[in-house]
Tab-separated table of N, CA and C in Angstrom:
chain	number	residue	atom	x	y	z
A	164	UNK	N	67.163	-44.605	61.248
A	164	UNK	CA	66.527	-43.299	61.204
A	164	UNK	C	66.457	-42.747	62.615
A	165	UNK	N	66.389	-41.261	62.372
A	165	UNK	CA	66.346	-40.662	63.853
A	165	UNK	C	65.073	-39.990	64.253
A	166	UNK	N	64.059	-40.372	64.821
A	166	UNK	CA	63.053	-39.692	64.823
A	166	UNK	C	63.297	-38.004	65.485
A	167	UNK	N	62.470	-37.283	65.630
A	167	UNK	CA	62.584	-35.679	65.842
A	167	UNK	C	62.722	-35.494	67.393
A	168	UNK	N	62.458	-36.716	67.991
A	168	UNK	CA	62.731	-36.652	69.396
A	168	UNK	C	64.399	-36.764	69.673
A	169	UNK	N	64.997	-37.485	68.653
A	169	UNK	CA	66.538	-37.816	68.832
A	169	UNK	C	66.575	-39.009	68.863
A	170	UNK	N	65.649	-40.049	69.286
A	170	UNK	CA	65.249	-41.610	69.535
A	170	UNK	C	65.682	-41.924	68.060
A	171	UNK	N	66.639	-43.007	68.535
A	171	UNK	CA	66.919	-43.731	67.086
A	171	UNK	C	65.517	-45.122	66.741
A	172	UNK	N	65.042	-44.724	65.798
A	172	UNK	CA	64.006	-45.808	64.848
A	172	UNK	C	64.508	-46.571	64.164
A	173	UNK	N	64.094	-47.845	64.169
A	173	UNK	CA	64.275	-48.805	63.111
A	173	UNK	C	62.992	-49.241	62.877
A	174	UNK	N	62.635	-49.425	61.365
A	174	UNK	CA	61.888	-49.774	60.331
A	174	UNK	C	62.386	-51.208	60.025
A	175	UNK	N	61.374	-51.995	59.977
A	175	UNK	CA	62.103	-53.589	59.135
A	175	UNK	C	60.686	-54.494	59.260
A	176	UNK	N	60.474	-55.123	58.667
A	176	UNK	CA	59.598	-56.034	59.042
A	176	UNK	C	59.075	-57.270	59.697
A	177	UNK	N	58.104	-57.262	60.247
A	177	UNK	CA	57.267	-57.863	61.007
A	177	UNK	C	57.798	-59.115	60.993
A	178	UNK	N	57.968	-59.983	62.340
A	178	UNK	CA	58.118	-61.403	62.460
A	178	UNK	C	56.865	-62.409	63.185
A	179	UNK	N	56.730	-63.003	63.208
A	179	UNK	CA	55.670	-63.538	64.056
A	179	UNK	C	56.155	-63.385	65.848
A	180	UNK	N	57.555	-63.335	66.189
A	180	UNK	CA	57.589	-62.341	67.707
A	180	UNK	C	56.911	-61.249	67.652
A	181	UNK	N	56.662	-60.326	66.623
A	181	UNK	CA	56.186	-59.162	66.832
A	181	UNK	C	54.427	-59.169	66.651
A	182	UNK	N	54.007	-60.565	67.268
A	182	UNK	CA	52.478	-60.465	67.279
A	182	UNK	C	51.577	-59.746	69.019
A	183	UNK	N	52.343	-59.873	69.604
A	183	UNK	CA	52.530	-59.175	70.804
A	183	UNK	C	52.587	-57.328	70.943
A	184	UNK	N	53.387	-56.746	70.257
A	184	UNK	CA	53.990	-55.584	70.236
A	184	UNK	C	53.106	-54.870	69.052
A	185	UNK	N	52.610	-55.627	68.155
A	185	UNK	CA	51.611	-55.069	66.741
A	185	UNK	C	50.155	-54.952	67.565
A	186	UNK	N	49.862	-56.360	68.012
A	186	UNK	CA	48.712	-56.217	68.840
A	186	UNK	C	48.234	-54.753	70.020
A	187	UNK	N	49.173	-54.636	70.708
A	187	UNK	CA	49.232	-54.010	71.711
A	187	UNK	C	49.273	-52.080	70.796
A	188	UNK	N	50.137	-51.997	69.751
A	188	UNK	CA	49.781	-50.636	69.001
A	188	UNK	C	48.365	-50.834	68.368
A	189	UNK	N	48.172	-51.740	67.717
A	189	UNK	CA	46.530	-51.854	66.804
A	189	UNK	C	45.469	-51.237	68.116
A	190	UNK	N	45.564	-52.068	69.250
A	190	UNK	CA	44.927	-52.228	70.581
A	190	UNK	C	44.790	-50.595	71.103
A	191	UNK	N	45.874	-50.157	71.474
A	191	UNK	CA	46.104	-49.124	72.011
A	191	UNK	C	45.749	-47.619	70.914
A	192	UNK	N	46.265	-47.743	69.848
A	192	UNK	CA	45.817	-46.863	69.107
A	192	UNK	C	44.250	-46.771	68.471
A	193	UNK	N	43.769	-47.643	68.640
A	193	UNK	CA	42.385	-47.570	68.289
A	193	UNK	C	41.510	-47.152	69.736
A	194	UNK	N	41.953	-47.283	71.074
A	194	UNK	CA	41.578	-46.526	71.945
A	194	UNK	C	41.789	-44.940	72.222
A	195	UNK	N	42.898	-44.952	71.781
A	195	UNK	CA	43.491	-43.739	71.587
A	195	UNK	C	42.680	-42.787	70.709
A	196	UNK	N	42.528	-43.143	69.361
A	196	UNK	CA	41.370	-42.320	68.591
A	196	UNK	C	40.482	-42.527	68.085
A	197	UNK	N	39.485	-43.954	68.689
A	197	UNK	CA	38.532	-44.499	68.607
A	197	UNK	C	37.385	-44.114	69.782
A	198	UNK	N	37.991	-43.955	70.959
A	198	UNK	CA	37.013	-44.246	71.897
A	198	UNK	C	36.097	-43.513	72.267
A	199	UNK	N	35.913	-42.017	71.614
A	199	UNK	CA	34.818	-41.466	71.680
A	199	UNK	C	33.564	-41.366	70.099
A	200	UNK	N	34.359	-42.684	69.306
A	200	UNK	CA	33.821	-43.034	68.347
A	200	UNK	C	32.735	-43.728	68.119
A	201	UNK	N	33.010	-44.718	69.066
A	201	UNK	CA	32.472	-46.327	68.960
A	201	UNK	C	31.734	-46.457	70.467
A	202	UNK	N	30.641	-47.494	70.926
A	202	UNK	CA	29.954	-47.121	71.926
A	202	UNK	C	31.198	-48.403	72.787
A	203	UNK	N	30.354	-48.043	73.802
A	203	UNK	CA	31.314	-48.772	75.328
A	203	UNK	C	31.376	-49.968	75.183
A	204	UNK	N	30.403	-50.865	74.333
A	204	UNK	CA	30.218	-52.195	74.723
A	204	UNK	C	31.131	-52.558	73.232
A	205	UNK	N	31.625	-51.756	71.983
A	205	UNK	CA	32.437	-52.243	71.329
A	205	UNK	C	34.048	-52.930	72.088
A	206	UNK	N	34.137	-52.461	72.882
A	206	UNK	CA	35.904	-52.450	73.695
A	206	UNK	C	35.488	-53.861	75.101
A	207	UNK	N	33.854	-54.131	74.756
A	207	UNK	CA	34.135	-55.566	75.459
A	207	UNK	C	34.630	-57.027	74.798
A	208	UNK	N	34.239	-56.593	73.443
A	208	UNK	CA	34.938	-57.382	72.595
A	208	UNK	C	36.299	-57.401	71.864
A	209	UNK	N	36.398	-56.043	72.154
A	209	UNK	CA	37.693	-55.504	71.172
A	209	UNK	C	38.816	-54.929	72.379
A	210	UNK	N	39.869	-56.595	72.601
A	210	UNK	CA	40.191	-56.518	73.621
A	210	UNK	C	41.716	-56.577	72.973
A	211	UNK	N	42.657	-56.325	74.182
A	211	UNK	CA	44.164	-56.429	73.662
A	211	UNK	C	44.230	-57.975	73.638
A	212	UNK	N	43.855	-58.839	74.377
A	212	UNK	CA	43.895	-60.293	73.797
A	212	UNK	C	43.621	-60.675	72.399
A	213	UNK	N	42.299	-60.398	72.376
A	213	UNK	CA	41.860	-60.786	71.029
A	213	UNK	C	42.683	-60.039	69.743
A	214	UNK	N	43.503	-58.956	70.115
A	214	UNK	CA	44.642	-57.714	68.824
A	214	UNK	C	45.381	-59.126	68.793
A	215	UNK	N	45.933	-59.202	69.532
A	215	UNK	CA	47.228	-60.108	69.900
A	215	UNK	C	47.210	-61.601	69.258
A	216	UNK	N	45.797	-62.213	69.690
A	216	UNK	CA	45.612	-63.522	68.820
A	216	UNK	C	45.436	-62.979	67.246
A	217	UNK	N	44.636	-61.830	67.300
A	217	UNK	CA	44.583	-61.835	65.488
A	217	UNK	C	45.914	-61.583	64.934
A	218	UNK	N	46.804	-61.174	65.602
A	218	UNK	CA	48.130	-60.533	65.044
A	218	UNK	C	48.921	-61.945	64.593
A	219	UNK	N	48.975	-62.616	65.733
A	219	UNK	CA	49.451	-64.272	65.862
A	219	UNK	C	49.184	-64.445	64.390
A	220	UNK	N	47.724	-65.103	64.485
A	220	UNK	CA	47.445	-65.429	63.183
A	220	UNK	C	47.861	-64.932	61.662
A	221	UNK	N	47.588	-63.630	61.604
A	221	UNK	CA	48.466	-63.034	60.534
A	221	UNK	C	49.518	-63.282	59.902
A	222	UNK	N	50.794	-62.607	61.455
A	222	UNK	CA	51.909	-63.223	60.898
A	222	UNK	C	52.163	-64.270	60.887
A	223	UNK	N	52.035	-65.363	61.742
A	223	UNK	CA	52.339	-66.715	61.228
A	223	UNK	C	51.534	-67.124	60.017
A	224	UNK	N	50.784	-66.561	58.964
A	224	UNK	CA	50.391	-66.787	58.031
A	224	UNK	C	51.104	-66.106	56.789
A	225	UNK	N	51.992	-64.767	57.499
A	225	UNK	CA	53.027	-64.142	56.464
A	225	UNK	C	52.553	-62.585	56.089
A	226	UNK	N	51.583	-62.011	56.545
A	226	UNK	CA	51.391	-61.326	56.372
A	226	UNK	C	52.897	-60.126	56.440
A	227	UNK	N	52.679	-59.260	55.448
A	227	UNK	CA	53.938	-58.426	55.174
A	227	UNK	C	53.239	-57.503	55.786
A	228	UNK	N	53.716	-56.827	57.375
A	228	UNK	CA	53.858	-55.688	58.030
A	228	UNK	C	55.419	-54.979	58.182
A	229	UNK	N	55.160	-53.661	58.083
A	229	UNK	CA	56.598	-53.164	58.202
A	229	UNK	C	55.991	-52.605	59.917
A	230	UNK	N	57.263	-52.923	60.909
A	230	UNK	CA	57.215	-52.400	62.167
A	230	UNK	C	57.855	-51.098	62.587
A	231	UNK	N	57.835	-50.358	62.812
A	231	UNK	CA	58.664	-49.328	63.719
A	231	UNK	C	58.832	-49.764	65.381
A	232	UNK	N	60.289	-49.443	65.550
A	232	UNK	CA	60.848	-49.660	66.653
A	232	UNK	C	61.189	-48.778	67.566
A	233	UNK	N	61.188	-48.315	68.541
A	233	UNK	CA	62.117	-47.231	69.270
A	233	UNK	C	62.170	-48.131	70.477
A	234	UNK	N	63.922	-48.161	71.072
A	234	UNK	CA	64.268	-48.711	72.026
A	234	UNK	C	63.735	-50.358	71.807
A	235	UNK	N	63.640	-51.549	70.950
A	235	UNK	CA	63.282	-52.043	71.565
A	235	UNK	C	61.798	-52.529	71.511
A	236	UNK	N	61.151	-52.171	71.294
A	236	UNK	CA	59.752	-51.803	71.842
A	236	UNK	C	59.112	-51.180	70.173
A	237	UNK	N	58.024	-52.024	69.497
A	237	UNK	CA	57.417	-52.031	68.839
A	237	UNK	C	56.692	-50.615	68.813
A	238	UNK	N	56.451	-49.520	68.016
A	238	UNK	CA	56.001	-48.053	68.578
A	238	UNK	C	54.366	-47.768	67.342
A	239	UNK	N	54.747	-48.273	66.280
A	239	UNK	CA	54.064	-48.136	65.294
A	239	UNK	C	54.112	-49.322	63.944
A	240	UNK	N	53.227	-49.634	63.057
A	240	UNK	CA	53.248	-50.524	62.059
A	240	UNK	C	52.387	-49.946	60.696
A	241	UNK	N	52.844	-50.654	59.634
A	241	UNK	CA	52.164	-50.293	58.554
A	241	UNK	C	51.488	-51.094	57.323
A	242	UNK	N	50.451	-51.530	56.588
A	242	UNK	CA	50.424	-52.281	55.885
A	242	UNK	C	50.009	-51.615	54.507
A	243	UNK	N	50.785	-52.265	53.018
A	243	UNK	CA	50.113	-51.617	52.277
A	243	UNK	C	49.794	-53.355	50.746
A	244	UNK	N	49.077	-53.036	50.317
A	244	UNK	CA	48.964	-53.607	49.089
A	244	UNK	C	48.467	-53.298	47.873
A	245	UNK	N	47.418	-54.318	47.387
A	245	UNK	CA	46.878	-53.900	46.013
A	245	UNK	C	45.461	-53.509	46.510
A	246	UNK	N	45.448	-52.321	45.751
A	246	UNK	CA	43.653	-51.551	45.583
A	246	UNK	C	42.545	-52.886	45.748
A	247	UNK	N	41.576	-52.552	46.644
A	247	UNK	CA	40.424	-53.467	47.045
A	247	UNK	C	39.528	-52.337	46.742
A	248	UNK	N	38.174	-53.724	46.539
A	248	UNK	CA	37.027	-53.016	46.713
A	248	UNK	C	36.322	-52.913	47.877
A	249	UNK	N	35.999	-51.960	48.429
A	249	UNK	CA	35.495	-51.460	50.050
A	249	UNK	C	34.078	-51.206	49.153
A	250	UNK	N	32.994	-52.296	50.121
A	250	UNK	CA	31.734	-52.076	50.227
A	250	UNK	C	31.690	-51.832	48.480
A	251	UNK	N	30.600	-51.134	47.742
A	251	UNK	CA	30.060	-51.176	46.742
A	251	UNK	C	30.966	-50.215	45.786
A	252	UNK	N	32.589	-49.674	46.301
A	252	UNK	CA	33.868	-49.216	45.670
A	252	UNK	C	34.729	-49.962	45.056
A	253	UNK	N	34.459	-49.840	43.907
A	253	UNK	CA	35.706	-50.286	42.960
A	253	UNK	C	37.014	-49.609	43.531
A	254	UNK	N	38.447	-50.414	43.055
A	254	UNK	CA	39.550	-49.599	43.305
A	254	UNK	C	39.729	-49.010	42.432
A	255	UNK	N	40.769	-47.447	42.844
A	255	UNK	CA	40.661	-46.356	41.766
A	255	UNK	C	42.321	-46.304	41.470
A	256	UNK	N	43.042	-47.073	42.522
A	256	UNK	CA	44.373	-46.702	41.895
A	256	UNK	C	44.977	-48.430	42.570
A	257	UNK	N	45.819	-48.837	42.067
A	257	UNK	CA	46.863	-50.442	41.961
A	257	UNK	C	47.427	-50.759	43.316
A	258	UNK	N	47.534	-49.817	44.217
A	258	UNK	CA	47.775	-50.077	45.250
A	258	UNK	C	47.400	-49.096	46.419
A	259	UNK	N	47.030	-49.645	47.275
A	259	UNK	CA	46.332	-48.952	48.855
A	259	UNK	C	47.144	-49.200	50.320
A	260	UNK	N	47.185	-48.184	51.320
A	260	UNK	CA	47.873	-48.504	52.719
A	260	UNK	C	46.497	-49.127	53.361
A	261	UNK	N	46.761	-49.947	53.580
A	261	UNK	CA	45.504	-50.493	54.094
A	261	UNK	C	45.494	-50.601	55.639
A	262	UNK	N	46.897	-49.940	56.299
A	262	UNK	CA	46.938	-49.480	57.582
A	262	UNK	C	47.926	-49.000	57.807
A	263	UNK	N	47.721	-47.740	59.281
A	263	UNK	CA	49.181	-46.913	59.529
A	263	UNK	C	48.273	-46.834	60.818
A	264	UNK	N	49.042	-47.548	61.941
A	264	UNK	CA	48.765	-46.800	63.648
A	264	UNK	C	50.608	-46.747	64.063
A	265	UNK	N	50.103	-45.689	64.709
A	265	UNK	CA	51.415	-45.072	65.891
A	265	UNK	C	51.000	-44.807	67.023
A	266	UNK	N	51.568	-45.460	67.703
A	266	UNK	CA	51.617	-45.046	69.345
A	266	UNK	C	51.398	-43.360	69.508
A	267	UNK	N	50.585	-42.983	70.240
A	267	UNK	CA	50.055	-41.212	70.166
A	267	UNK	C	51.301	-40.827	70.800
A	268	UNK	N	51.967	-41.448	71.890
A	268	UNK	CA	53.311	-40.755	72.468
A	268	UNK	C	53.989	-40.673	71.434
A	269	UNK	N	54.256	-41.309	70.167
A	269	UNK	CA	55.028	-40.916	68.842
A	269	UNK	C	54.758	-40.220	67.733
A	270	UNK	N	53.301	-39.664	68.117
A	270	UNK	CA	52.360	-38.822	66.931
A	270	UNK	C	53.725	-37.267	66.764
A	271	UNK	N	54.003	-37.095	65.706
A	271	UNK	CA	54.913	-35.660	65.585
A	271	UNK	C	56.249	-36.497	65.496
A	272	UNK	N	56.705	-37.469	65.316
A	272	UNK	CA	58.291	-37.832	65.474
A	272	UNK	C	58.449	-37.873	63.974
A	273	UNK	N	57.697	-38.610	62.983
A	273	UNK	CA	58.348	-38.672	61.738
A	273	UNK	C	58.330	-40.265	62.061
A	274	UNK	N	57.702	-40.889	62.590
A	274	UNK	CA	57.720	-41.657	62.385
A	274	UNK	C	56.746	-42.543	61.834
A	275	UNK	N	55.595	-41.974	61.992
A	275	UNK	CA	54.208	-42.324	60.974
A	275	UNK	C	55.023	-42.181	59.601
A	276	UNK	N	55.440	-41.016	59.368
A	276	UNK	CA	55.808	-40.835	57.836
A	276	UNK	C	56.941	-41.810	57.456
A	277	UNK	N	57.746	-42.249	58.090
A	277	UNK	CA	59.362	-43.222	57.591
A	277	UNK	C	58.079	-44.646	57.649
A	278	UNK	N	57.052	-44.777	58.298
A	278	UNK	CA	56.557	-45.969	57.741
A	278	UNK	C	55.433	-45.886	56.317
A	279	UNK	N	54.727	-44.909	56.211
A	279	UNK	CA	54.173	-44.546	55.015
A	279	UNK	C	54.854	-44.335	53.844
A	280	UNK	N	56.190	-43.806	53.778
A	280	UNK	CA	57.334	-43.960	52.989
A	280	UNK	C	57.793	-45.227	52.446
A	281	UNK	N	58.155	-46.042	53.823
A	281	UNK	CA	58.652	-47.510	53.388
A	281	UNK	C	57.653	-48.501	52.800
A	282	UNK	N	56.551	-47.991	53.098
A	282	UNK	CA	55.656	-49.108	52.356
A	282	UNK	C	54.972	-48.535	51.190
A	283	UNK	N	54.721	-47.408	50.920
A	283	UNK	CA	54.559	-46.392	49.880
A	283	UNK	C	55.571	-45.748	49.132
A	284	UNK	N	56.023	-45.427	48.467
A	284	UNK	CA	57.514	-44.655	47.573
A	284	UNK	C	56.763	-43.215	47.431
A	285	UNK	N	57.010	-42.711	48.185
A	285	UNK	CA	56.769	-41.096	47.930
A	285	UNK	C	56.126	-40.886	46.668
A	286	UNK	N	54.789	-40.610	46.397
A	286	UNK	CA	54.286	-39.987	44.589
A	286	UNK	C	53.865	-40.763	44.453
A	287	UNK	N	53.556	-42.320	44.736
A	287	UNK	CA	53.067	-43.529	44.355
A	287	UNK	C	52.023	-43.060	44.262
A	288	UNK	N	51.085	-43.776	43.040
A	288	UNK	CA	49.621	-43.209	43.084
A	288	UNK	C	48.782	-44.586	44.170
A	289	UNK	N	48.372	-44.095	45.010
A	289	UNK	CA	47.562	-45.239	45.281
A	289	UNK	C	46.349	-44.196	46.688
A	290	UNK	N	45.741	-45.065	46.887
A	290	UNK	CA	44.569	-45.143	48.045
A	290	UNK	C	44.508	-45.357	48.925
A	291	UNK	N	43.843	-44.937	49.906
A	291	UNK	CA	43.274	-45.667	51.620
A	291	UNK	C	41.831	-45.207	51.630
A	292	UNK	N	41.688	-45.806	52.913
A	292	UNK	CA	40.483	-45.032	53.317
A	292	UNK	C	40.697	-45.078	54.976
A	293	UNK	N	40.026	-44.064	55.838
A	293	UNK	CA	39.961	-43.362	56.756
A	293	UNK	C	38.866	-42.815	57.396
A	294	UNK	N	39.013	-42.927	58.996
A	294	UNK	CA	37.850	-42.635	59.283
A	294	UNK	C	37.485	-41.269	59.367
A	295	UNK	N	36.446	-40.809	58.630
A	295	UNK	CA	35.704	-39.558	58.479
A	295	UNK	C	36.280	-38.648	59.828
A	296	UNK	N	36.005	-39.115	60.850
A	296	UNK	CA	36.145	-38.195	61.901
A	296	UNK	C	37.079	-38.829	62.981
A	297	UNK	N	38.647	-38.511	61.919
A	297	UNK	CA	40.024	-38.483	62.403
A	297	UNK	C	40.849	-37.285	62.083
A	298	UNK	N	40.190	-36.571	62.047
A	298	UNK	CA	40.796	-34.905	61.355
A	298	UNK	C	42.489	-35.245	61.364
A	299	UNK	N	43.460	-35.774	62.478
A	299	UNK	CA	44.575	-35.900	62.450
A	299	UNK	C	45.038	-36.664	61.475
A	300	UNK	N	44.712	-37.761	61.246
A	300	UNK	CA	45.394	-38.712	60.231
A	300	UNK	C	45.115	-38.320	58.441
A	301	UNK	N	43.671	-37.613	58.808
A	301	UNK	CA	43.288	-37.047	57.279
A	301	UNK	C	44.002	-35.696	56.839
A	302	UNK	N	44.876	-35.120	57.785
A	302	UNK	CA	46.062	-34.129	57.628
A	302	UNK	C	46.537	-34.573	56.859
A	303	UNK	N	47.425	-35.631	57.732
A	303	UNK	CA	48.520	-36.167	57.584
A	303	UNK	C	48.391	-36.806	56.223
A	304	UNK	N	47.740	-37.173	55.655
A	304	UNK	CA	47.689	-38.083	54.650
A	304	UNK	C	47.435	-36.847	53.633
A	305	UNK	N	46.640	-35.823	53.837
A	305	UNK	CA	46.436	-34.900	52.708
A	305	UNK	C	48.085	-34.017	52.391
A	306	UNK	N	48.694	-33.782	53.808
A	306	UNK	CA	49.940	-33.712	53.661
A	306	UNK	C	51.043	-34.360	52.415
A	307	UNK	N	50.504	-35.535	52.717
A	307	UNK	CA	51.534	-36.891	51.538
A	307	UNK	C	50.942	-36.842	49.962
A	308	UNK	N	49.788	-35.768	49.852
A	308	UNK	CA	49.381	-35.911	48.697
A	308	UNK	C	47.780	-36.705	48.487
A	309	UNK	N	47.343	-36.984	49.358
A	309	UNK	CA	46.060	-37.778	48.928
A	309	UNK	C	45.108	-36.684	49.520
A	310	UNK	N	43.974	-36.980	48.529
A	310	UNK	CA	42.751	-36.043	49.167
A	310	UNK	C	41.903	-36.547	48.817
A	311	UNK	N	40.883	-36.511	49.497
A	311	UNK	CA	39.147	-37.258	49.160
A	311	UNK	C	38.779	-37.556	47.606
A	312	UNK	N	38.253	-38.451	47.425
A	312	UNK	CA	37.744	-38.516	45.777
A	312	UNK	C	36.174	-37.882	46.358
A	313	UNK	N	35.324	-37.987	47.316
A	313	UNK	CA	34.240	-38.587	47.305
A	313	UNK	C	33.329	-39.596	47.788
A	314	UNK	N	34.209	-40.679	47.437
A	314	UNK	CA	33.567	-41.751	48.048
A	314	UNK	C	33.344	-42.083	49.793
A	315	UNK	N	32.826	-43.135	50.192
A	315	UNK	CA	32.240	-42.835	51.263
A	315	UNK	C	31.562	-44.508	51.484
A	316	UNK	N	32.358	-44.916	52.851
A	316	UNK	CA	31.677	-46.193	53.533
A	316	UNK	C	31.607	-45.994	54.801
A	317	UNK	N	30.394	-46.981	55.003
A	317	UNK	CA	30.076	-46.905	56.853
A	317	UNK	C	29.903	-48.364	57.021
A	318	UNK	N	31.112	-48.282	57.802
A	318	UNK	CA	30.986	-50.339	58.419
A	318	UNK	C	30.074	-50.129	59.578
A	319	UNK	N	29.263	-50.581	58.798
A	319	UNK	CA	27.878	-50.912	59.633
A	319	UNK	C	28.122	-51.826	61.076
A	320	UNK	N	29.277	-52.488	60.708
A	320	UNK	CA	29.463	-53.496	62.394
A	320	UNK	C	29.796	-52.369	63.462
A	321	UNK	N	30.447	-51.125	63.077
A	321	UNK	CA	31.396	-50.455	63.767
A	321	UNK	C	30.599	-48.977	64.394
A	322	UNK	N	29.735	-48.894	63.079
A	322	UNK	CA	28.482	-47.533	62.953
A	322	UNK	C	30.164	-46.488	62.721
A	323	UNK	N	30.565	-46.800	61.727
A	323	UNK	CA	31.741	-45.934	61.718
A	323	UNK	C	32.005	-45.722	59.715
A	324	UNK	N	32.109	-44.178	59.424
A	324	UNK	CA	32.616	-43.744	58.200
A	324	UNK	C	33.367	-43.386	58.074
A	325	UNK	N	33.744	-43.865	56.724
A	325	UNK	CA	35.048	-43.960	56.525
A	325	UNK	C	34.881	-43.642	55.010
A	326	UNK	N	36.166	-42.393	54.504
A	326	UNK	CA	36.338	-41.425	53.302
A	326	UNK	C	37.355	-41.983	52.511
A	327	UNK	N	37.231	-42.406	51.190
A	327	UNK	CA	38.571	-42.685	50.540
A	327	UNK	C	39.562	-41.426	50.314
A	328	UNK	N	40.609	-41.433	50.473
A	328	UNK	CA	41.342	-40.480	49.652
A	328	UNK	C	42.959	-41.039	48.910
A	329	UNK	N	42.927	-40.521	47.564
A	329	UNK	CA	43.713	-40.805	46.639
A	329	UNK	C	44.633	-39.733	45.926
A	330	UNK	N	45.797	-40.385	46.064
A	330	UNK	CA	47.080	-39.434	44.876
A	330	UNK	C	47.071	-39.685	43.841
C-alpha cells in the first residue's frame, strides 16, 4: 500500500522482534494524545521501558497484532477481537478493535485506516471504546461507521472516560 504521503506501507503481522517498535508507538502515542489527560506522575510509571517489556510479553505469548510499516520502522499497530465486557457493559456486537495507535507524524496518511480495514472488513458490525476526550480518533471512527450507543466507562486507575461506539 501507498500511504498519501507516497511512502510505501506494509501491513503484516506482529513478530515478537516487533516488541520494541509496538512498544515505542503504544509509548509515544499515548503521550502524544494523552498527556494533557492524565496527571504528571501517571508517565512516572508509564514508561517506554515498561511499553516494551509488556509488548515482549504479549507477543511472545502470540498475541495477534497487525503492524504498519513505513521504511522499515514500525509507524502504527492494531488489535481486534471478540466483544468484551468493559466494567458493568455487556458486549453489544461479536467482535471489537480493542486498539488502533499511529504515530501522529502519520495521522492523515491512510494509514490508521489500511490497519482498521485489515483487522476489521469494512461494514463488520462490531465495537470499541474510546476515550471521551479524543475528538480525533472519535471522527475517525464515526467516519468508518460507528457512533456512540451511550454507554460510558471511567477507568478509575487512569481518572479517564471512555465512550463505546458501534456499527
Amino acid at each position: 500500500m501507498r500511504a498519501e504521503t507516497g511512502e510505501s506501507v506494509v501491513l503484516r503481522a506482529a513478530t515478537p522482534g516487533d516488541a520494541a517498535g509496538c512498544g515505542y508507538v503504544h509509548h509515544t502515542s499515548w503521550v502524544e494524545t494523552y498527556s494533557d489527560l492524565l496527571p504528571a506522575a501517571h508517565w512516572e510509571s508509564d514508561t517506554l521501558e515498561r511499553r516494551i517489556e509488556t509488548w515482549r510479553r504479549w507477543l511472545d505469548a502470540g498475541a495477534e497484532v497487525t503492524v504498519a510499516e513505513v521504511r522499515g520502522r514500525v509507524v502504527g499497530f492494531s488489535i481486534a477481537g471478540t466483544g468484551r465486557q468493559v466494567g458493568e457493559h455487556q458486549p453489544v456486537r461479536d467482535h471489537e478493535l480493542y486498539s488502533l495507535y499511529v504515530l501522529a507524524a502519520h495521522h492523515g496518511t491512510g494509514v490508521g485506516q489500511a490497519l482498521l480495514d485489515t483487522v476489521l472488513t469494512p461494514g463488520t458490525p462490531a465495537q470499541l471504546w474510546v476515550a471521551e476526550s479524543n475528538p480525533r480518533a472519535r471522527r475517525f471512527y464515526e467516519r468508518n461507521g460507528f457512533l456512540p450507543d451511550g454507554a460510558r466507562f471511567v477507568d478509575e486507575h487512569l481518572n479517564l472516560a471512555e465512550v463505546r461506539q458501534v456499527r
